[in-house]
Coordinates of C-alpha atoms in Angstrom, one line a residue:
X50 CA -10.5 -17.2 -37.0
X51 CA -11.6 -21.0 -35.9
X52 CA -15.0 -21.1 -34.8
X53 CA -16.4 -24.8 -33.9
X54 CA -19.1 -26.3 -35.8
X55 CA -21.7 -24.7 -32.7
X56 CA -20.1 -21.6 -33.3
X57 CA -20.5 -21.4 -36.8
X58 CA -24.6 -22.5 -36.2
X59 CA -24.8 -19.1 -33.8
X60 CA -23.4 -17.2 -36.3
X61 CA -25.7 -18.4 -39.3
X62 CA -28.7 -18.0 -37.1
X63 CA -30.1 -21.9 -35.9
X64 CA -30.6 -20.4 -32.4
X65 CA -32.6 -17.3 -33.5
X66 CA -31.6 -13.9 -34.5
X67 CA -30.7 -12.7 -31.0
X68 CA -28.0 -15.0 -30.6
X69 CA -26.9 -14.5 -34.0
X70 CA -26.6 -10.6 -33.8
X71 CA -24.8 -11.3 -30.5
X72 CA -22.4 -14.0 -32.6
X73 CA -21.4 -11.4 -35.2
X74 CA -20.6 -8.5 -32.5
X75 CA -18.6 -11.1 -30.9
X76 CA -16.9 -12.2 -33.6
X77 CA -16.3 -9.2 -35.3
X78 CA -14.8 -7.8 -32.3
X79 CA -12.4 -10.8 -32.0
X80 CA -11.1 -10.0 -35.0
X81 CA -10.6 -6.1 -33.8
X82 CA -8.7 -7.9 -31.0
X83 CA -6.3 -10.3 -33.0
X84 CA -8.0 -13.4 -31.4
X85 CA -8.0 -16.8 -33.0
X86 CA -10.8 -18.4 -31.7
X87 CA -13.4 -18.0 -28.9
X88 CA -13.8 -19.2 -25.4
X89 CA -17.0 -20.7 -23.9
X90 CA -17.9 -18.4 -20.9
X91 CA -19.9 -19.2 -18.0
X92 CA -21.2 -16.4 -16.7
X93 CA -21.3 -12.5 -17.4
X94 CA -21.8 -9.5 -15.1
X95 CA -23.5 -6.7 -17.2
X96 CA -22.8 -2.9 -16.9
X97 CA -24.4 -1.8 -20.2
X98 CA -27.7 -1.5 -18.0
X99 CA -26.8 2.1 -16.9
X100 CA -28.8 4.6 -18.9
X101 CA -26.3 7.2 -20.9
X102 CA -28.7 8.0 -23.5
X103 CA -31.3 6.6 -25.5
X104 CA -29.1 4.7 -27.8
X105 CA -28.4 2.1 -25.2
X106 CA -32.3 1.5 -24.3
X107 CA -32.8 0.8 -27.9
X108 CA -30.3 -1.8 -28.0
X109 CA -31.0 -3.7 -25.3
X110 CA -35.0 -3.4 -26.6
X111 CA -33.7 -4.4 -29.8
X112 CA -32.0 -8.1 -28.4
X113 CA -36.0 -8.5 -26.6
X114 CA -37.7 -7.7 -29.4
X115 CA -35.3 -10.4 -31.5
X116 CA -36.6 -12.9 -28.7
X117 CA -32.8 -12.5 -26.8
X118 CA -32.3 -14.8 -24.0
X119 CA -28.7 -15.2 -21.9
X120 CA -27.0 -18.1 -22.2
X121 CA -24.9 -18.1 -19.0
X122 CA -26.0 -16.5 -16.0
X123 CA -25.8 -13.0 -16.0
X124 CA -26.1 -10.2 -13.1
X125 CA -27.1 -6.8 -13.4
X126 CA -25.1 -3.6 -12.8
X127 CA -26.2 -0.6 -10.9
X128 CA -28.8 1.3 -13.0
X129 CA -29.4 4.4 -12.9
X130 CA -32.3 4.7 -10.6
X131 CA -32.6 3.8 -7.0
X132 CA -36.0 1.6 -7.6
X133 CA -36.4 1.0 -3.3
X134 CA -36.2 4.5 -2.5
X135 CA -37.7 6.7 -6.2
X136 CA -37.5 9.8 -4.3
X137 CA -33.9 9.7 -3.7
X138 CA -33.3 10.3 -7.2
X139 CA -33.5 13.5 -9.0
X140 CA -34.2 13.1 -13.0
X141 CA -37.3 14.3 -14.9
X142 CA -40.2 12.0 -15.9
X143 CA -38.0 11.0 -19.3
X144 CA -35.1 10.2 -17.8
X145 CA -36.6 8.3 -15.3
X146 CA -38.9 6.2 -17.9
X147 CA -36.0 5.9 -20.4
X148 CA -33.5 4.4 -17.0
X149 CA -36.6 2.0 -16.1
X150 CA -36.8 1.0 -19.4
X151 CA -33.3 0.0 -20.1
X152 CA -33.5 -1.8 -16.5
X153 CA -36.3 -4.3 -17.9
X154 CA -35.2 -5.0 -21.0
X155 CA -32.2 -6.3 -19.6
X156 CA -34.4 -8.1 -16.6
X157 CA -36.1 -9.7 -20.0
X158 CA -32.9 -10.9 -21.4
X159 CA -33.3 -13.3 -18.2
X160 CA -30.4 -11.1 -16.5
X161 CA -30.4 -11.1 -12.2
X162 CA -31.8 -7.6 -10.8
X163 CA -28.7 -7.7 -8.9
X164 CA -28.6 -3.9 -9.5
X165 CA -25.0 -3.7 -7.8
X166 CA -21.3 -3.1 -9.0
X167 CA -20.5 -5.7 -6.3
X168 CA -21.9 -8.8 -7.9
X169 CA -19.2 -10.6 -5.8
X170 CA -20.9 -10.1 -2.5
X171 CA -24.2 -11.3 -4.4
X172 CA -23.0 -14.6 -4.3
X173 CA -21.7 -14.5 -8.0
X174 CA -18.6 -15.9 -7.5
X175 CA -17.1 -17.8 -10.7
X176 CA -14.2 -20.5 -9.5
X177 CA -11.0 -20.1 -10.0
X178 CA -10.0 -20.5 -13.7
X179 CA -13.7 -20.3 -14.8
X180 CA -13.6 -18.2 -18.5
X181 CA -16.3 -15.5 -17.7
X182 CA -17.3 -12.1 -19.3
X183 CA -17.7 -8.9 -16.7
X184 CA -18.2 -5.5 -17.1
X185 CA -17.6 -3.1 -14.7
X186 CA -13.9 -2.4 -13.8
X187 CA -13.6 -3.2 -10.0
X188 CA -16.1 -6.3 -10.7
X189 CA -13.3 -7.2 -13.8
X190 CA -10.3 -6.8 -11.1
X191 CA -12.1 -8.8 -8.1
X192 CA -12.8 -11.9 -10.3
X193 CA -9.7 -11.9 -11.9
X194 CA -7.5 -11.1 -8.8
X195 CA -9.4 -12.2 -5.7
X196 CA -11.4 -14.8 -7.1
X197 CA -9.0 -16.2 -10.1
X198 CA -11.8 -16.0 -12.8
X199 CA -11.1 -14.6 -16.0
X200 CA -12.3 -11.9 -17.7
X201 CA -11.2 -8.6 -19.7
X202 CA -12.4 -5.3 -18.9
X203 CA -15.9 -5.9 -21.0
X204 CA -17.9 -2.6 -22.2
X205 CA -21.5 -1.8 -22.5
X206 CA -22.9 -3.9 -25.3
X207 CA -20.0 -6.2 -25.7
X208 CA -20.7 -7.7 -22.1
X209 CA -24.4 -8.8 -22.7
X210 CA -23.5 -9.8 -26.2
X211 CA -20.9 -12.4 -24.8
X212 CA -23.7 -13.4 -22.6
X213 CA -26.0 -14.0 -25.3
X214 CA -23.7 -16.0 -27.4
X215 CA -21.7 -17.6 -24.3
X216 CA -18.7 -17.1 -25.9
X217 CA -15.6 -14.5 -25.4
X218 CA -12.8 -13.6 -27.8
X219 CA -9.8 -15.9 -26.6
X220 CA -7.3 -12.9 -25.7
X221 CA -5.9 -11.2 -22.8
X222 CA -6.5 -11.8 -19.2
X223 CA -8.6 -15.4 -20.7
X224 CA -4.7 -16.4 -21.7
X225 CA -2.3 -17.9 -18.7
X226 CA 0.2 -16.1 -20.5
X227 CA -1.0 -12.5 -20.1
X228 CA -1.8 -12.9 -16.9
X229 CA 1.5 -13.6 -15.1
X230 CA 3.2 -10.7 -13.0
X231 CA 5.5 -8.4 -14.9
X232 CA 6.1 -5.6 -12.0
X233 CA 7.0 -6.3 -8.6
X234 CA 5.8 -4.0 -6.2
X235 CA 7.4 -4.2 -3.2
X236 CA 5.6 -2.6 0.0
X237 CA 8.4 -3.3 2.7
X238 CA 8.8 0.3 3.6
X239 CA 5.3 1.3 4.3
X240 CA 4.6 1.3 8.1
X241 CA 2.9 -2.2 9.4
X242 CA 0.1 -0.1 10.8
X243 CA -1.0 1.4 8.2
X244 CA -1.0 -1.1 5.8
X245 CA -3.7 -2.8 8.2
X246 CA -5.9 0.2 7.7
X247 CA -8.9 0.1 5.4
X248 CA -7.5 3.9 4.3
X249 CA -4.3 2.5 2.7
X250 CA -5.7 0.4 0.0
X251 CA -7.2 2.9 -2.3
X252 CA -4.4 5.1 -2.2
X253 CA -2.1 2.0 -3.4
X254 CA -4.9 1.3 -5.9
X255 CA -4.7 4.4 -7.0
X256 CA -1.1 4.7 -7.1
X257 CA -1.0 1.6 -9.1
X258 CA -3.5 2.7 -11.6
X259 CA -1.7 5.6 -12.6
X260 CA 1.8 4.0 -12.8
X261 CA 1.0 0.3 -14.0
X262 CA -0.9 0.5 -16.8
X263 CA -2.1 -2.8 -17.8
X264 CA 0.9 -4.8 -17.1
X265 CA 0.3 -7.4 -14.1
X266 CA 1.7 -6.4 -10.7
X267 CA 2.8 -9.0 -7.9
X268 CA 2.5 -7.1 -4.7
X269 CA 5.2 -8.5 -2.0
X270 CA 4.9 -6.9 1.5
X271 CA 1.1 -7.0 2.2
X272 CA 0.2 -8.7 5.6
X273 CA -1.3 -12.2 5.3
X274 CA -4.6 -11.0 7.2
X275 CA -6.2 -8.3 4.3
X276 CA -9.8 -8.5 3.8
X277 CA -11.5 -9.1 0.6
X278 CA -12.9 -5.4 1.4
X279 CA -9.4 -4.4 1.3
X280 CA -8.7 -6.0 -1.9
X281 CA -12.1 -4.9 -3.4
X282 CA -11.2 -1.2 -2.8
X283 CA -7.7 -1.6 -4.0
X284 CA -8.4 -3.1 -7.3
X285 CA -11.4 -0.2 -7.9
X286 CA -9.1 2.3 -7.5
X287 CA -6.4 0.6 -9.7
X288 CA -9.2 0.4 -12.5
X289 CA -10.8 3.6 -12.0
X290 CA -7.0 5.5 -12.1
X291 CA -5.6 3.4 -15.0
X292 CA -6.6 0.2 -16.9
X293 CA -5.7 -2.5 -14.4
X294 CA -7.5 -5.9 -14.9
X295 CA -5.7 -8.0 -12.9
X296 CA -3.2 -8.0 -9.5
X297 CA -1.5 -10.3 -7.3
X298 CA -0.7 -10.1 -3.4
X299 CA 2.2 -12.4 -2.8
X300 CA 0.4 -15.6 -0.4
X301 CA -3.5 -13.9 -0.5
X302 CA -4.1 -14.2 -4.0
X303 CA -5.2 -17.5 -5.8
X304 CA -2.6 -17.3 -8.9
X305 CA 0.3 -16.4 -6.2
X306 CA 1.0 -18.1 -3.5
X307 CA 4.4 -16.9 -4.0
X308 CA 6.3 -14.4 -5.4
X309 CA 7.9 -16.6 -8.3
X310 CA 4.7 -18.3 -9.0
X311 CA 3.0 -15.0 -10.0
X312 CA 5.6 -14.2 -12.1
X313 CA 5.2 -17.4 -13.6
X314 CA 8.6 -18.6 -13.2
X315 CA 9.7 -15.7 -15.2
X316 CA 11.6 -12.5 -14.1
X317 CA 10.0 -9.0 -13.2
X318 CA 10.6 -5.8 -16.0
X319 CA 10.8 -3.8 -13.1
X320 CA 10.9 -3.8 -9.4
X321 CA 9.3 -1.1 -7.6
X322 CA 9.9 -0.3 -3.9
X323 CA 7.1 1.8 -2.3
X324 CA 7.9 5.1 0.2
X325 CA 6.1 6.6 2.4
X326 CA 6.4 10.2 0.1
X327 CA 5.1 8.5 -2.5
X328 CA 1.9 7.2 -1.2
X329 CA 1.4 10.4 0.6
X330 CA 1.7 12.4 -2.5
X331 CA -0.5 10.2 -4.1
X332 CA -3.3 10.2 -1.3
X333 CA -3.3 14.2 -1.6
X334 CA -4.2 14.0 -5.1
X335 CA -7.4 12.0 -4.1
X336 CA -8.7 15.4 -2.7
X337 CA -9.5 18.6 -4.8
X338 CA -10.8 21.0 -2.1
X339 CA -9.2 22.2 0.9
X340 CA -9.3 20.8 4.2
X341 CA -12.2 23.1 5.7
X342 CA -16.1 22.6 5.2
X343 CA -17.5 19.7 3.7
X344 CA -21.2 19.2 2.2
X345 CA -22.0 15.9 2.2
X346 CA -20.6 12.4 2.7
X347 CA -20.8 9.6 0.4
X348 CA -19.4 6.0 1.1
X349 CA -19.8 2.7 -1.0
X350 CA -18.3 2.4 -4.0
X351 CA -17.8 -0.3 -4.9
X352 CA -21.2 -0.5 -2.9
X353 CA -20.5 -1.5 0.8
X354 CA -20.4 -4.9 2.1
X355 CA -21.9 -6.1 5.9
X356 CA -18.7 -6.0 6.8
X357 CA -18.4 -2.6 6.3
X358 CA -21.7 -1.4 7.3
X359 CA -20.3 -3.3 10.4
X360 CA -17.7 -0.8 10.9
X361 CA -20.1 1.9 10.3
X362 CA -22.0 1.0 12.9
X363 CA -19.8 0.7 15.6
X364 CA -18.3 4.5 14.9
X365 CA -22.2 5.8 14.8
X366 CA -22.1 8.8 17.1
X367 CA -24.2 10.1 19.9
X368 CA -24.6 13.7 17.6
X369 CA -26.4 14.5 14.7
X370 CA -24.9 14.5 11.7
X371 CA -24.7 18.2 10.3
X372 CA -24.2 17.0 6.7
X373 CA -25.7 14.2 4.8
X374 CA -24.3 10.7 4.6
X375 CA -24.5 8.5 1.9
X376 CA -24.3 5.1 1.9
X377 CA -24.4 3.2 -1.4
X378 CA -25.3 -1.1 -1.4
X379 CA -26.8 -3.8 -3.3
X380 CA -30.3 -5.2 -2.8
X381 CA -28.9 -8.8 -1.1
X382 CA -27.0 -6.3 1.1
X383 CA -29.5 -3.8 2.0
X384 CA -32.4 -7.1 2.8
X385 CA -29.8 -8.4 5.2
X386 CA -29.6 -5.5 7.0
X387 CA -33.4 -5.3 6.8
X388 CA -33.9 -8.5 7.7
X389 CA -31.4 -8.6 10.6
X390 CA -33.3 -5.5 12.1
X391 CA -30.4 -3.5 11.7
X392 CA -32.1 -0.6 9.2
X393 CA -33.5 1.4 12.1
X394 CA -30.6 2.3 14.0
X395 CA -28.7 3.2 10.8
X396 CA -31.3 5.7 9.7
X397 CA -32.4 7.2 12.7
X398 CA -28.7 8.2 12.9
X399 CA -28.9 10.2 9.7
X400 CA -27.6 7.5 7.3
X401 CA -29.3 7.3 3.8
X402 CA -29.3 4.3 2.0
X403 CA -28.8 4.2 -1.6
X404 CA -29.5 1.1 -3.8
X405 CA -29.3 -0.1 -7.1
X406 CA -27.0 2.6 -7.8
X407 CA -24.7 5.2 -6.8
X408 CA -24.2 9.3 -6.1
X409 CA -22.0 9.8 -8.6
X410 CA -23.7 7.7 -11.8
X411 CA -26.8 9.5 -10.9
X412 CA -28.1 12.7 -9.6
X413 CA -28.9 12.3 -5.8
X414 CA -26.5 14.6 -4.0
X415 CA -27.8 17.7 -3.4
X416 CA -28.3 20.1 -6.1
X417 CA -26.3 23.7 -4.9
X418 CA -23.0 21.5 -4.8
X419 CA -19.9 21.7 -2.8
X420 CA -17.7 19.6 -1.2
X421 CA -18.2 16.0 -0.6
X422 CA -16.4 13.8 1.6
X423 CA -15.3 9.9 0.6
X424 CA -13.4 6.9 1.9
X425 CA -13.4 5.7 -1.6
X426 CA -10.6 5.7 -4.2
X427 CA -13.2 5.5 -6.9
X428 CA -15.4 7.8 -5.9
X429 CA -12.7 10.7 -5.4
X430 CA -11.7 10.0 -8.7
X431 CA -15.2 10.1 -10.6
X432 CA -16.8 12.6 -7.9
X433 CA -15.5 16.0 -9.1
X434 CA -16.5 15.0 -13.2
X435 CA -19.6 13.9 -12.7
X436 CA -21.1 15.6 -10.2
X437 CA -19.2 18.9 -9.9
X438 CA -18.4 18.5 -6.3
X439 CA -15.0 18.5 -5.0
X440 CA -14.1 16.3 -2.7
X441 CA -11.8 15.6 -0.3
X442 CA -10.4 11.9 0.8
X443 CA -10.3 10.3 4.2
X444 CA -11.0 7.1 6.2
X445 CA -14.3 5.8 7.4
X446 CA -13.3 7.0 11.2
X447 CA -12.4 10.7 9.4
X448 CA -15.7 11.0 7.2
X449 CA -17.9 10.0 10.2
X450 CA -16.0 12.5 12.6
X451 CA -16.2 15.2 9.7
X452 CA -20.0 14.3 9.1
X453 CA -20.6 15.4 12.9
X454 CA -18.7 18.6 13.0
X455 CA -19.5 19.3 9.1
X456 CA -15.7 20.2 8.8
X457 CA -12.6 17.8 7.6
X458 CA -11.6 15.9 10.5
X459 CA -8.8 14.1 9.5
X460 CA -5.8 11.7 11.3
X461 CA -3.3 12.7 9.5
X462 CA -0.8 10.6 12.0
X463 CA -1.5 7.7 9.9
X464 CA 0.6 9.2 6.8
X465 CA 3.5 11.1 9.1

């Protein structure tokens, strides 16, 4: 491996011994990885900040104690406590002191309390071609797809080491090469209509995740007008079903404003033309109970923008809800909302606000279990492991009609 004369100085320690840990973690997994050299980064979005067990607060304490400062900008993940509302959470005394303990180490690394797996709608938003190092897997598809940044899919540990040393392994999605569409997917045969519903994306996410792998899809089809929420929940579904990275919408996307430059000039290993069966079977494999009673309803992940709280509001009904309903944000989101006057209404309806983390990272749904309700791709897909609901998948307009009644209200026109 070729490492440059500042490289080599991480890696023997002139900077201290925080960045030199970092330096050898780095390096030694760029070796793991076949790279050749590093990349200068220059910025890093940090999911190792989530407790999973003591190992993880240690490690982080270990890179404070060493004197560890970031050398990029960095912004935090969700933890794993909701630190504006502590009662929403349930965890015993030690879990709650171990997750506030990993949470300010990393603070002391000089990370951003973003708190938020949305780091995008935070204002970190790297330019297009920027070389940057992101956990997180929707965050790793948004900034490479939607914004044109890029990253690999970075794990706990790896992530705030990159940070540290501002450096990358040169390898993957970081390569113009490996990041060129190798699938075309086209969505010609899917009903206009839907494909402007919010409802549609996950399911193609989804869909994509579990037939795609990792190789690059160019999406052809798509209507000009789809939102960046759109996008955001496609791509989380994509990378919580399978190990997607990366995606391009033919004239949305920044690397394709057309078909043959996606593909960089080269031609597709496989065309794909998407039916109306296959999407439908796909979206009934985001539910695992039956369409009947529901306990609960749980929106925002990735964590909601105001755009979507937007929609939220204007489908707030007159009745109670009979179940409750979840609505999980970031902090810059959340003080908007606060700040626009626009909290009140929202909870006097019945809607609780989670920050700084999520229902299905941490235990906030109530305890006897059951069924919960989602718009979310990603949430019906890490709902029933990690929480031991079941859940069932619809649209915003079906979860806040089912949240009323406290039964599955779904249109299933959309899908006939």
């Amino acid at each position: 491996m070729h490492l440059t004369d500042d490289e080599k100085r991480l890696l023997e320690g002139e900077s201290g011994p925080a960045p030199q840990l970092a330096m050898r973690i780095v390096v030694r997994m760029a070796g793991i990885l076949g790279a050749r050299e590093l990349v200068p980064i220059t910025s890093s979005h940090i999911d190792g900040c989530l407790y999973h067990g003591d190992g993880g607060v240690e490690f982080a304490e270990r890179l404070v104690e060493l004197g560890g400062r970031v050398a990029v900008p960095a912004t935090l993940n969700v933890g794993a406590l909701d630190l504006l509302h502590p009662g929403r959470v349930r965890a015993g005394d030690r879990r709650r002191e171990m997750a506030l303990r990993q949470m300010r180490a990393y603070q002391a690394l000089g990370c951003t309390p973003t708190w938020t797996c949305a780091p995008y709608q935070a204002g970190h938003r790297p330019a297009p071609g920027e070389h940057v190092a992101w956990g997180e897997s929707n965050a790793v598809a948004f900034a490479n797809s939607v914004l044109g940044a890029r990253t690999n899919r970075y794990g706990d540990f790896m992530d705030i080491c990159c940070a540290l040393a501002g450096r990358a392994p040169r390898t993957g999605l970081h390569l113009g090469e490996r990041r060129r569409a190798t699938v075309v997917v086209d969505t010609a045969a899917i009903d206009a209509g839907l494909k402007r519903r919010d409802i549609f994306y996950p399911v193609l996410g989804t869909w994509l995740g579990g037939a795609g792998g990792d190789r690059g899809a160019g999406l052809t089809g798509l209507p000009a007008s789809v939102s960046e929420d759109q996008l955001k929940a496609r791509g989380a579904a994509a990378a919580s079903s399978g190990a997607v990275g990366l995606f391009h919408v033919e004239g949305v996307t920044p690397e394709a404003p057309d078909l043959e430059t996606a593909l960089g000039g080269g031609v597709p290993e496989a065309v794909v033309a998407l039916t109306p069966a296959t999407l439908r079977d796909v979206r009934d494999t985001l539910s695992t109970a039956p369409a009947g009673r529901i306990d609960a309803v749980a929106v925002g992940s990735p964590h909601f923008s105001l755009s979507e709280f937007g929609q939220l509001e204007a489908l707030l009904p007159d009745a109670p809800f009979a179940v409750p309903f979840y609505v999980c944000t970031g902090r810059s989101e959340y003080r908007e909302l606060e700040a626009a006057a626009r909290l009140p209404r929202l909870e006097a309806a019945g809607i609780e606000i989670v920050v700084d983390t999520c229902v299905v990272v941490t235990p906030i749904l109530p305890p006897a279990g059951g069924v919960l309700m989602t718009n979310s791709g990603k949430f019906a897909h890490y709902t029933p492991p990690n929480t031991g609901y079941g859940v069932v998948y619809g649209s915003l307009e079906d979860c806040v009609r089912s949240a009323v009644s406290g039964r599955v209200a779904r249109d299933e026109g959309l899908w006939s």
